[in-house]
Short mmCIF file of C-alpha atoms in Angstrom, two decimals:
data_model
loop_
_atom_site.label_atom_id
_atom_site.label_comp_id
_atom_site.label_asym_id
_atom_site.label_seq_id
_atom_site.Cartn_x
_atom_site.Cartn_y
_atom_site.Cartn_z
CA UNK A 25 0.00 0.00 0.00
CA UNK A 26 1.66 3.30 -1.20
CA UNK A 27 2.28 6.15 1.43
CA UNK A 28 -0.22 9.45 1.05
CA UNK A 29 1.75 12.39 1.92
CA UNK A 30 -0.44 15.32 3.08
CA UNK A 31 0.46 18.74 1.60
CA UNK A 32 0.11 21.80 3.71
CA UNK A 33 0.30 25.09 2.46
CA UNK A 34 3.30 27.04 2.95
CA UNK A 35 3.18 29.54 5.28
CA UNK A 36 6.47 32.64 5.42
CA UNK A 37 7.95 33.78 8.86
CA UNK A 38 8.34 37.42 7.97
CA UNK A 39 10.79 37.95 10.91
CA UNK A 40 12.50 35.50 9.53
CA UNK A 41 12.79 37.21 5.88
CA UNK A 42 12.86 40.63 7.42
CA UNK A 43 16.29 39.24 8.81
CA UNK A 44 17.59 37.66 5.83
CA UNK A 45 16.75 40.95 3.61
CA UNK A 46 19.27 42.60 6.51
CA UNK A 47 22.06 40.03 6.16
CA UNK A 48 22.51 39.51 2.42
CA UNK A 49 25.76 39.69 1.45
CA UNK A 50 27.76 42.50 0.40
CA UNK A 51 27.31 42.30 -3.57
CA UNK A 52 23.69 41.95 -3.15
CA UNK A 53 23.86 45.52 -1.52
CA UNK A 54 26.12 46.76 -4.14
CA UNK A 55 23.68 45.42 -6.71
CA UNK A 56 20.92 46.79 -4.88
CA UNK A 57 22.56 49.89 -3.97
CA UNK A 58 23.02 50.57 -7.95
CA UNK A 59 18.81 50.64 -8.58
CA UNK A 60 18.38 53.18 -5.85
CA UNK A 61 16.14 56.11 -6.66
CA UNK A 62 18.91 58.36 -4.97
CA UNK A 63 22.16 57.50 -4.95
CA UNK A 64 24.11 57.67 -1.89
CA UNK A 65 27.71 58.70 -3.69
CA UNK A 66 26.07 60.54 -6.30
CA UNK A 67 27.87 64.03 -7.49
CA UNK A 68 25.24 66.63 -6.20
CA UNK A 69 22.55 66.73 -3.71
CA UNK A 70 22.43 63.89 -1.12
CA UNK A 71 18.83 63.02 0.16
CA UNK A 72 19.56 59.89 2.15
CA UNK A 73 20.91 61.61 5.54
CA UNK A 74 17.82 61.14 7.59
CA UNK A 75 18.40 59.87 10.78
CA UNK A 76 16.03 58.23 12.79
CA UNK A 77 15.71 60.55 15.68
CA UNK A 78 15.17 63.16 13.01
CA UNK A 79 12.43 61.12 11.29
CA UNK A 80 10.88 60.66 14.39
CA UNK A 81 10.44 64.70 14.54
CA UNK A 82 8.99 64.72 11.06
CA UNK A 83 6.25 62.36 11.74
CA UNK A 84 5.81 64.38 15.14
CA UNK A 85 5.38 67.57 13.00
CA UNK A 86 3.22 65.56 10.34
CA UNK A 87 0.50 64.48 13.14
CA UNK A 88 0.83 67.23 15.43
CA UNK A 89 -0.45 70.14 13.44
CA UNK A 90 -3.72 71.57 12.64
CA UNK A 91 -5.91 68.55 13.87
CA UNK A 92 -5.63 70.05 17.46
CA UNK A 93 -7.14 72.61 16.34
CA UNK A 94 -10.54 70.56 15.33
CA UNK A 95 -9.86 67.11 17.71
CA UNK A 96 -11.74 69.43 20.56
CA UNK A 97 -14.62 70.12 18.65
CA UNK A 98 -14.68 66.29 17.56
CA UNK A 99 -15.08 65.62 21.35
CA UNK A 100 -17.95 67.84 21.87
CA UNK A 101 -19.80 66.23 19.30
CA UNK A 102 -18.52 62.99 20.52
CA UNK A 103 -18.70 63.29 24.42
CA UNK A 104 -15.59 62.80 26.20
CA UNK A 105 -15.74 58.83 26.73
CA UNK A 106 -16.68 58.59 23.00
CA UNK A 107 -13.96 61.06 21.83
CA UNK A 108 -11.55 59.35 24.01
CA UNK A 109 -12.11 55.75 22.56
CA UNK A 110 -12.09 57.04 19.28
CA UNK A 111 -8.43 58.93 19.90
CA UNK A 112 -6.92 55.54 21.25
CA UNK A 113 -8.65 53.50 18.75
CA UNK A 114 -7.86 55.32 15.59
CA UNK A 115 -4.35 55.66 17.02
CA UNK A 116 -3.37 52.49 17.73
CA UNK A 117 -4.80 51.20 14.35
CA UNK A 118 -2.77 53.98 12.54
CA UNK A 119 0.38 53.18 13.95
CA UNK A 120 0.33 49.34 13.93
CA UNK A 121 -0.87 49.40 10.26
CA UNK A 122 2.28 51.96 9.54
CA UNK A 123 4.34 48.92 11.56
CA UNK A 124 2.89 46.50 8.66
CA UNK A 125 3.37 48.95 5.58
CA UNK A 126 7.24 48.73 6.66
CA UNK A 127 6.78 44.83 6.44
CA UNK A 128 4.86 44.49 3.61
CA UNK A 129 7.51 46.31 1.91
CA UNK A 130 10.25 43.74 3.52
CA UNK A 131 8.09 41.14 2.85
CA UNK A 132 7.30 41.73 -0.82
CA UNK A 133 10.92 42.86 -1.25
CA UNK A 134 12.23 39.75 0.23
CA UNK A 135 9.81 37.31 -1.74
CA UNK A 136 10.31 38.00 -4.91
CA UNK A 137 13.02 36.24 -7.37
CA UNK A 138 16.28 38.36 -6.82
CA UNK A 139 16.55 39.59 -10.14
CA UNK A 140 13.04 41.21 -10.32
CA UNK A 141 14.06 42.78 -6.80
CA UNK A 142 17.49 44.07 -8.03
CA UNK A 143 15.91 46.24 -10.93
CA UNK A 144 12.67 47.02 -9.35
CA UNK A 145 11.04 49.78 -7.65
CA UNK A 146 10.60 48.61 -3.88
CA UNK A 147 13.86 48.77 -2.34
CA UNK A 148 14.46 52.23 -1.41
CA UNK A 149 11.57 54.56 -2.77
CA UNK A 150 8.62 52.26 -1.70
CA UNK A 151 5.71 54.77 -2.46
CA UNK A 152 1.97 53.39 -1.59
CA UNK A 153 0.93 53.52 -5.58
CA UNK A 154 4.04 51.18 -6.57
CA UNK A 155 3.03 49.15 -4.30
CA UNK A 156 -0.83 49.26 -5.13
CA UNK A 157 0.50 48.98 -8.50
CA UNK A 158 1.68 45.14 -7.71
CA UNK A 159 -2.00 44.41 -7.63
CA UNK A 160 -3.73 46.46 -10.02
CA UNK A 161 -1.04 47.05 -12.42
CA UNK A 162 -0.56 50.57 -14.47
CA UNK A 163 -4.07 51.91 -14.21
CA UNK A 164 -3.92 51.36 -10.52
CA UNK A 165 -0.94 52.61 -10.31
CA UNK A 166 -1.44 56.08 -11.45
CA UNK A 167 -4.74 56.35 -9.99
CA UNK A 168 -3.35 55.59 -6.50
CA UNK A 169 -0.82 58.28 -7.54
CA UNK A 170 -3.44 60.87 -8.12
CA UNK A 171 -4.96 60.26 -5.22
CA UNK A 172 -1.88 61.21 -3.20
CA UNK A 173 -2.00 64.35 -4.82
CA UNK A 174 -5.63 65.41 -4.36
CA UNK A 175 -4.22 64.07 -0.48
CA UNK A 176 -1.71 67.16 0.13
CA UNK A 177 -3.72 69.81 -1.88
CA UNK A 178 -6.69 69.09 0.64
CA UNK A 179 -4.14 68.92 3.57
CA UNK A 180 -2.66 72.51 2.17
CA UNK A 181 -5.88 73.90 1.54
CA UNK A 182 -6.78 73.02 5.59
CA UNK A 183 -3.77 74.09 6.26
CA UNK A 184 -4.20 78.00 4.64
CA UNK A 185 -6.96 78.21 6.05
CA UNK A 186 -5.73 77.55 9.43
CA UNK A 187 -2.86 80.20 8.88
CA UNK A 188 -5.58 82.86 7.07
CA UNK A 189 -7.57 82.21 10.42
CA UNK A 190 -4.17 83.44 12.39
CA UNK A 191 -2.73 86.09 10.24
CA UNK A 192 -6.59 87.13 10.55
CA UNK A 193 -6.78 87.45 14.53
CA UNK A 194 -3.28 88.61 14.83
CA UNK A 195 -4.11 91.50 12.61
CA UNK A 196 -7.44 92.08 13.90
CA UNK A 197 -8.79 91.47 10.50
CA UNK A 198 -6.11 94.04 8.80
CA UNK A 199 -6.86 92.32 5.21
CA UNK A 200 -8.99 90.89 3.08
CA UNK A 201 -9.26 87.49 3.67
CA UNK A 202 -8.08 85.96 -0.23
CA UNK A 203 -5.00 88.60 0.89
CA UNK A 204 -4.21 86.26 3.93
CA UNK A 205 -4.81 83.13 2.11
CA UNK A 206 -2.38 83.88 -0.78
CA UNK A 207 0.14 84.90 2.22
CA UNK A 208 -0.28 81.74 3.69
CA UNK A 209 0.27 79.83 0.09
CA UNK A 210 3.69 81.77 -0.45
CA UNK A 211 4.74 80.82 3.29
CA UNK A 212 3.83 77.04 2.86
CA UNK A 213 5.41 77.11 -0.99
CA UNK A 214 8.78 78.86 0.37
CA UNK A 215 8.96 75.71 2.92
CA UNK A 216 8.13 73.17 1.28
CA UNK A 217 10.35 73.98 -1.83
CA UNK A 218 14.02 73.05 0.80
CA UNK A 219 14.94 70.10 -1.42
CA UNK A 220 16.17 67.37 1.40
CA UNK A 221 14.37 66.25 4.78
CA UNK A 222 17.37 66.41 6.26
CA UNK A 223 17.74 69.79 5.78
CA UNK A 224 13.79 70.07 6.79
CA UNK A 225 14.91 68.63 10.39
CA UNK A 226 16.00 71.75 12.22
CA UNK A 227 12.57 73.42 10.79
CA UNK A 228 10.66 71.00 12.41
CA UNK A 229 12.11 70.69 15.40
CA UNK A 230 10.87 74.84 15.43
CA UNK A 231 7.71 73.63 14.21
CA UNK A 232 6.80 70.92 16.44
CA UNK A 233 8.08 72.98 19.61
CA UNK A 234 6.67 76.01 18.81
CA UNK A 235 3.11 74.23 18.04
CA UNK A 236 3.32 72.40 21.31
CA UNK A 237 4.16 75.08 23.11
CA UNK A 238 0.93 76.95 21.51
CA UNK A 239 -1.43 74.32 22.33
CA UNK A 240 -0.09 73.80 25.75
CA UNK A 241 -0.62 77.77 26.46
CA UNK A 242 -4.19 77.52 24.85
CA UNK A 243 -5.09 74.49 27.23
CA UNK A 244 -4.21 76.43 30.28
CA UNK A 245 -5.77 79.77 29.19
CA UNK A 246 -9.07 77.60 29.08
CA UNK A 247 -8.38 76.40 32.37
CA UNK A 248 -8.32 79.59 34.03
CA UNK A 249 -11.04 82.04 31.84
CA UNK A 250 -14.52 81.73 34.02
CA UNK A 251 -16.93 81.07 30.80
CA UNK A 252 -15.28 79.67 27.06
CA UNK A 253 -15.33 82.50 24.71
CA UNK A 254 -17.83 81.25 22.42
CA UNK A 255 -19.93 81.33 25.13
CA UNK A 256 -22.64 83.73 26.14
CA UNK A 257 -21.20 86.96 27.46
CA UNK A 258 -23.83 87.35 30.38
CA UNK A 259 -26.24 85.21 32.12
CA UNK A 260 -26.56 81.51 32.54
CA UNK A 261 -25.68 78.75 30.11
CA UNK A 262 -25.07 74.89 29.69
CA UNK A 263 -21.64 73.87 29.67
CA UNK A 264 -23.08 70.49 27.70
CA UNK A 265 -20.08 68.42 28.63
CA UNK A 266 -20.98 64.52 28.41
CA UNK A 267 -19.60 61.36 28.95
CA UNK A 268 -21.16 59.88 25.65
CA UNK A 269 -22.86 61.91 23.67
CA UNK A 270 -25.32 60.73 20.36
CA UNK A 271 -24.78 62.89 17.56
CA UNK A 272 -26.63 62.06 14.02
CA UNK A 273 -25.10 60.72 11.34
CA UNK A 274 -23.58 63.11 9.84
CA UNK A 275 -21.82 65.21 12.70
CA UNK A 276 -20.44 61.95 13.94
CA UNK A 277 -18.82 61.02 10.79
CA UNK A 278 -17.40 64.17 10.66
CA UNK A 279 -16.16 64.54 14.33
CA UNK A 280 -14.80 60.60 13.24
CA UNK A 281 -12.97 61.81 10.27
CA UNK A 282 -11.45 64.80 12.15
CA UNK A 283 -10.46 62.14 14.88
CA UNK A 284 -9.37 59.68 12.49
CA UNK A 285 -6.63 61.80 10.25
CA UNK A 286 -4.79 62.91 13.36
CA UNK A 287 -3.10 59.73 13.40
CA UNK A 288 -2.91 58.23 10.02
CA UNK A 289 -0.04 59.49 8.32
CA UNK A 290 1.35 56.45 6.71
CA UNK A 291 1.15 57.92 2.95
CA UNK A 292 3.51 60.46 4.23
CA UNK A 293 5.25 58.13 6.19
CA UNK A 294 7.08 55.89 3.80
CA UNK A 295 8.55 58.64 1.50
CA UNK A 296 10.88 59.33 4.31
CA UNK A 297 12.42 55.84 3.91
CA UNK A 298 13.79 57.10 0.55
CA UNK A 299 16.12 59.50 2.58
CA UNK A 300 16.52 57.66 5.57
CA UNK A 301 20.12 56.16 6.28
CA UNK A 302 18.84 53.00 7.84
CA UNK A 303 15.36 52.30 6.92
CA UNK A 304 15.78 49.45 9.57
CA UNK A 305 15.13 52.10 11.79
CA UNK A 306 11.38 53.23 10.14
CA UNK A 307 9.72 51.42 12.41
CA UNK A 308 11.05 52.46 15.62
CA UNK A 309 10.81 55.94 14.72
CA UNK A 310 6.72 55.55 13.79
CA UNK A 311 6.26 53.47 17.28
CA UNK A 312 7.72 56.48 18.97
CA UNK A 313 5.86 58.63 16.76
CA UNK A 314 2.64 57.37 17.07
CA UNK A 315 2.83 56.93 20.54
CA UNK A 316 3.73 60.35 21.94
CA UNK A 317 1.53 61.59 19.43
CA UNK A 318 -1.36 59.80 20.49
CA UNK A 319 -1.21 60.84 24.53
CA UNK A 320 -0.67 64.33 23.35
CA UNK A 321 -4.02 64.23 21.37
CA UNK A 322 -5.45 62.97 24.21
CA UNK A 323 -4.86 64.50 27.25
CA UNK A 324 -4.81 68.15 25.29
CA UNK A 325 -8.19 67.21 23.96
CA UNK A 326 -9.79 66.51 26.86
CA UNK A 327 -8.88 68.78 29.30
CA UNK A 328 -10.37 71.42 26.85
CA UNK A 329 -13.45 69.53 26.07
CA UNK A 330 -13.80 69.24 29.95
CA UNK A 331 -13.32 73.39 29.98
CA UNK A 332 -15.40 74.48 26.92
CA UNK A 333 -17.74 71.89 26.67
CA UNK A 334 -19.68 72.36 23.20
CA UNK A 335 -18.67 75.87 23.08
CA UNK A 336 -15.24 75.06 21.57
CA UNK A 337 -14.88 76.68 17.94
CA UNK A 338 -13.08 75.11 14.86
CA UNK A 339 -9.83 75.89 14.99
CA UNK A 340 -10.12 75.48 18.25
CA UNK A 341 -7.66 78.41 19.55
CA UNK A 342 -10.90 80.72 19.15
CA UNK A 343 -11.98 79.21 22.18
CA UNK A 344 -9.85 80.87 24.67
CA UNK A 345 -10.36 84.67 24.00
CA UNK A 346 -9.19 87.14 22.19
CA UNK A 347 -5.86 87.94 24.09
CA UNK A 348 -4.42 84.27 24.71
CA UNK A 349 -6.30 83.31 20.85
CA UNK A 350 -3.74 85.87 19.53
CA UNK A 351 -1.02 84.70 22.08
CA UNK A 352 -1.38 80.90 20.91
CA UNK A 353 -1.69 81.69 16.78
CA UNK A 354 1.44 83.84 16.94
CA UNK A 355 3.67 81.22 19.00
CA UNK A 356 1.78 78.51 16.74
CA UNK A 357 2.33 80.00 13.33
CA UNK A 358 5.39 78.91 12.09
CA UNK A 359 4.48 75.27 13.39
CA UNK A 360 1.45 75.55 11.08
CA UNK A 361 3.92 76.97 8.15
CA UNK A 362 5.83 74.07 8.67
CA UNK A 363 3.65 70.90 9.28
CA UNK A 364 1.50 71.95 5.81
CA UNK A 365 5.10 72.27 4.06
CA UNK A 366 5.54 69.13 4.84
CA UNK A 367 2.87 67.47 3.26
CA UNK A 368 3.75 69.86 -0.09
CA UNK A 369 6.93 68.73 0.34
CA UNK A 370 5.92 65.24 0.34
CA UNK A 371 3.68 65.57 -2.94
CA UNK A 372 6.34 67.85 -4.75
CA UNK A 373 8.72 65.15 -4.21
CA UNK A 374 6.56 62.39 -5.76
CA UNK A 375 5.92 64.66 -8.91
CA UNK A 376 9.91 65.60 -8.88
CA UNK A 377 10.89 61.84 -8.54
CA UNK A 378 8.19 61.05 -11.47
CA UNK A 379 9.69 63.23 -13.81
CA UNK A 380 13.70 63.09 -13.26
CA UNK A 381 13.38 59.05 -12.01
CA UNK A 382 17.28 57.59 -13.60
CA UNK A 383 17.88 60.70 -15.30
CA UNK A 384 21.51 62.67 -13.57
CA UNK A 385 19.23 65.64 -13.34
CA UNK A 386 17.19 63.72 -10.28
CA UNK A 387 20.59 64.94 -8.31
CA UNK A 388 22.72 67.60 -9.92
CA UNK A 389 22.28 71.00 -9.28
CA UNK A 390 20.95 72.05 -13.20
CA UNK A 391 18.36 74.26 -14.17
CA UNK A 392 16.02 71.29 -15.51
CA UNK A 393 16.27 70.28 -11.64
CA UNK A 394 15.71 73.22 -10.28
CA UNK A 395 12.90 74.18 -12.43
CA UNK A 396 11.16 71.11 -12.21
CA UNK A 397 11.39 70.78 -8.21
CA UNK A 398 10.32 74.99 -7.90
CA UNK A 399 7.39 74.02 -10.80
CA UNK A 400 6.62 71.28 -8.40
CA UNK A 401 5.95 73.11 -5.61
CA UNK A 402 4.61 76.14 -7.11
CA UNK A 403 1.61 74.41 -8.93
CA UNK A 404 0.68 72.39 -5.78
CA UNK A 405 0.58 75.92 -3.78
CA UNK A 406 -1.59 77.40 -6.41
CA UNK A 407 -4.13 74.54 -6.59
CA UNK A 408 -3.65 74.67 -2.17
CA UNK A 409 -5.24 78.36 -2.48
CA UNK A 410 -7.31 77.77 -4.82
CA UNK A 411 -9.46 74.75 -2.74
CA UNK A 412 -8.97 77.23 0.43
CA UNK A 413 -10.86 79.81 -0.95
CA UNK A 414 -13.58 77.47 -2.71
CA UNK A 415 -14.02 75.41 0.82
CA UNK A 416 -12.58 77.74 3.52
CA UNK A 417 -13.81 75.60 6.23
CA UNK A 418 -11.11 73.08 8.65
CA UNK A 419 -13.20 70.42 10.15
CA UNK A 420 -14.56 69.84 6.51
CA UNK A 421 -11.25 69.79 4.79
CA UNK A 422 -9.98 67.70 7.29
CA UNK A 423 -13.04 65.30 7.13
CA UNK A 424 -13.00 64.76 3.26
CA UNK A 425 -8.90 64.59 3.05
CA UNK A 426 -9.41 61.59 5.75
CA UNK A 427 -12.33 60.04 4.03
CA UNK A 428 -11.42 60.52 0.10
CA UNK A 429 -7.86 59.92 1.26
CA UNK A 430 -6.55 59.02 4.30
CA UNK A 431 -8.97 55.69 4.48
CA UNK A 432 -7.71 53.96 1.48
CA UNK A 433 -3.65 54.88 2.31
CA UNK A 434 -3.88 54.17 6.23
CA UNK A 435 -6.67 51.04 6.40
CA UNK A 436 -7.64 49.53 2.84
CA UNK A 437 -4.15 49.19 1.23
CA UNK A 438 -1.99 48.16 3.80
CA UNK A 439 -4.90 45.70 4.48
CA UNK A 440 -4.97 44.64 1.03
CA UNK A 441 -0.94 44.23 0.40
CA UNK A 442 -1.40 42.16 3.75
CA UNK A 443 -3.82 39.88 2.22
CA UNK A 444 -2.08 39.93 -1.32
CA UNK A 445 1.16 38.75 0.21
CA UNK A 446 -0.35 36.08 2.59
CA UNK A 447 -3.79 34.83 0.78
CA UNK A 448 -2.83 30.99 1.71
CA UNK A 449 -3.62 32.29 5.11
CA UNK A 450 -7.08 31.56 3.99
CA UNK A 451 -6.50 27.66 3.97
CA UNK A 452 -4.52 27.69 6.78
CA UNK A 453 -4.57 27.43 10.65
CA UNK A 454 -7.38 28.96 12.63
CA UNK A 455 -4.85 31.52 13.96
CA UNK A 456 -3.92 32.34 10.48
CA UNK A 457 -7.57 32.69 9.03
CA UNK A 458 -7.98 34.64 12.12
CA UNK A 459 -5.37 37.31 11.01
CA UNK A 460 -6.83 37.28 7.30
CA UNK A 461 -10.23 37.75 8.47
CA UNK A 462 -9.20 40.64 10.83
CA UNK A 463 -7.63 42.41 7.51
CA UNK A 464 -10.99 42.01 5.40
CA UNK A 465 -12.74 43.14 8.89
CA UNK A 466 -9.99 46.30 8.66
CA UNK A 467 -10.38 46.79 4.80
CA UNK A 468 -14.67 46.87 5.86
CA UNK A 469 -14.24 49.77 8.28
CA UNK A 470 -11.71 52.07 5.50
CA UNK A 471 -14.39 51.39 2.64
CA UNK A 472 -17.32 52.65 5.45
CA UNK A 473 -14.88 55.74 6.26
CA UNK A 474 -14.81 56.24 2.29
CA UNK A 475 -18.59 56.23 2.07
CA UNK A 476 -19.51 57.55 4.87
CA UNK A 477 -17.15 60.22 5.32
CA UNK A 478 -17.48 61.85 1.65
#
């Protein structure tokens, strides 16, 4: 009687291939080394100098920004309990599905057949629409691409506004509004047109204290004012603070949305891998990241909510009267300059990289370089002012950036490049058809945030 020899499927340890793609021999790195979008010992500019410490501030800067300024209000139509789950929730989801963009990338990387890996795309500039392109080819591709675009312009739209709102109070309303806006556009293009991250690092580290220092002196002011400054001037009123509040449909989707971008970065994420020196280090700098992030969000958010109650205005520095408003946009300003010239940086680099990919004008300092990184920029600061002044409202910019946007980068196609990479998890173990259904179950809620959310 012959022998029947049961076939299992075969199942990859990813910490296991995460290690090898770290060990490979020295002529595998000088191969791979020679298909890198920017060359380390390349005549000209060098981008890869980002430390991790310093991409650790970036993604600090990137989170921390103008979302304070409409979490608050999220929590008011939210109630503090609700708010609160929603902050950790959305957090923790964000950063762990950052944690598995990094692997996907090692494990797709370390998968494939060696030659395919040496002269393709993934190694060093892993941008979310090459990798959506592994499943839906060229179409996908660019579609995914445009889609990171619309991303920033929305972000840089919020992001004037937030600044027209501060050059407004700090002026006492000294100038047309479309005057401040276009102000604000020429600030964020100036920014984001400094060519390196590395050379971005210093500016954030003025960002991200300067905005912190802002939001912590608008949190106390609130402490300390007898009545929120949205509130009536005279007589009695309801503070409406609540544990849980029950908002209709579409109030909570937008106080979800508002909640939900503060944390879910990842698109702009993995273009700092491109410049990092050891992208090894990616995902200790996002844990970090996302952590003090995350408590920040929190315990600045509620201690206002518990303060203003519903009367808490979008941004949220209104709140706090007109003296310590003024006080927290001027310390806060160049941390909103900043954190929006990030994201333009971020989108500027994508079109730059599209354009001058293995040509020696991606790194020497020649006029095709320098016009096409300045055109870059310039175009995406334009279209930036023009959505400000069509939709000149945060919490609404905010919501449709996260829904459009934010949903697909931070929840569906991580999700999906999960499942793409490990679909014999459906045939195997219950632990392992545990974790695939968990990513359709986390693919589910980004397609509600989609629909619901636009």
């Amino acid at each position: 009687m012959g022998t029947t020899v049961e076939k299992h499927p075969t199942f990859v340890d990813e910490n296991a291939i995460g290690q090898q793609l770290y060990n490979v021999p020295d002529t595998i790195e000088q191969e791979r080394e020679a298909h890198e979008v920017f060359k380390q010992h390349a005549d000209g500019v060098d981008f890869r100098t980002v430390s991790w410490q310093r991409a650790t501030v970036i993604f600090l800067k990137i989170q921390f920004a103008m979302s304070i300024l409409a979490v608050p209000g999220a929590l008011a139509t939210l109630g503090a309990v609700g708010g609160a789950l929603s902050i950790v929730g959305w957090m923790a989801l964000n950063t762990c599905k950052c944690r598995w963009i990094s692997r996907a990338i090692n494990i797709l990387t370390a998968t494939a057949d060696t030659a395919v890996i040496l002269g393709d795309f993934r190694h060093r500039h892993p941008e979310c629409h090459n990798m959506c392109g592994l499943m839906w080819g060229r179409i996908g591709r660019e579609l995914v691409a445009v889609q990171i675009l619309v991303a920033q312009i929305l972000i840089t739209a919020a992001g004037i506004v937030s600044i027209d709102t501060a050059l407004n109070a700090l002026s006492n309303h000294g100038a047309c509004t479309a005057v401040f806006a276009l102000v604000a556009a020429v600030l964020v293009t100036g920014f984001s047109s400094v060519r390196t991250f590395s050379r971005l690092g210093w500016l954030t580290w003025v960002g991200f204290v300067t905005f912190f220092i802002a939001v912590f002196i608008f949190t106390v002011a609130v402490t300390q004012q007898g009545r929120p400054a949205a509130a009536p001037a005279t007589g009695s009123f309801d503070l409406g603070w609540e544990n849980v509040a029950y908002p209709g449909f579409i109030a909570g989707m937008t106080a979800s949305t508002n909640i939900f971008i503060s944390g879910s970065g990842s698109m702009m994420y993995i273009p700092v891998i491109s410049e990092m020196r050891n992208r090894r280090d990616y995902r200790k700098a996002i844990i970090v990241a996302g952590i003090l992030v995350g408590v920040m969000y929190l315990t600045f958010s509620l201690v206002v909510y518990r303060w203003c109650g519903i009367w808490i205005t979008t941004p949220a520095f209104g709140s706090a009267g007109t003296l310590f408003k003024k006080i927290s946009y001027g310390v806060a300003l160049p941390g909103l300059v900043i954190g929006v010239g990030i994201y333009q940086h971020v989108a500027a680099k994508l079109i730059f990289v599209r354009i001058l990919r293995n040509s020696s004008h991606l790194q020497q300092n020649t006029a095709v370089h320098w016009a096409t990184w300045l055109g870059a920029n310039l175009v995406l600061g334009v279209l930036g002012f023009i959505v400000a002044e069509a939709v000149p409202i945060l919490n609404y910019l905010l919501g449709l950036a996260a829904a459009l946007c934010f949903a697909p980068f931070s929840l569906v196609f991580p999700a999906m490049l999960w499942m793409y990479d490990y679909k014999h998890h459906r045939a195997g173990t219950g632990k392992h058809k545990a974790a695939y259904g968990m990513h359709v179950f986390i693919v589910l809620i980004g397609l509600f945030m989609v629909v619901g959310g636009t």
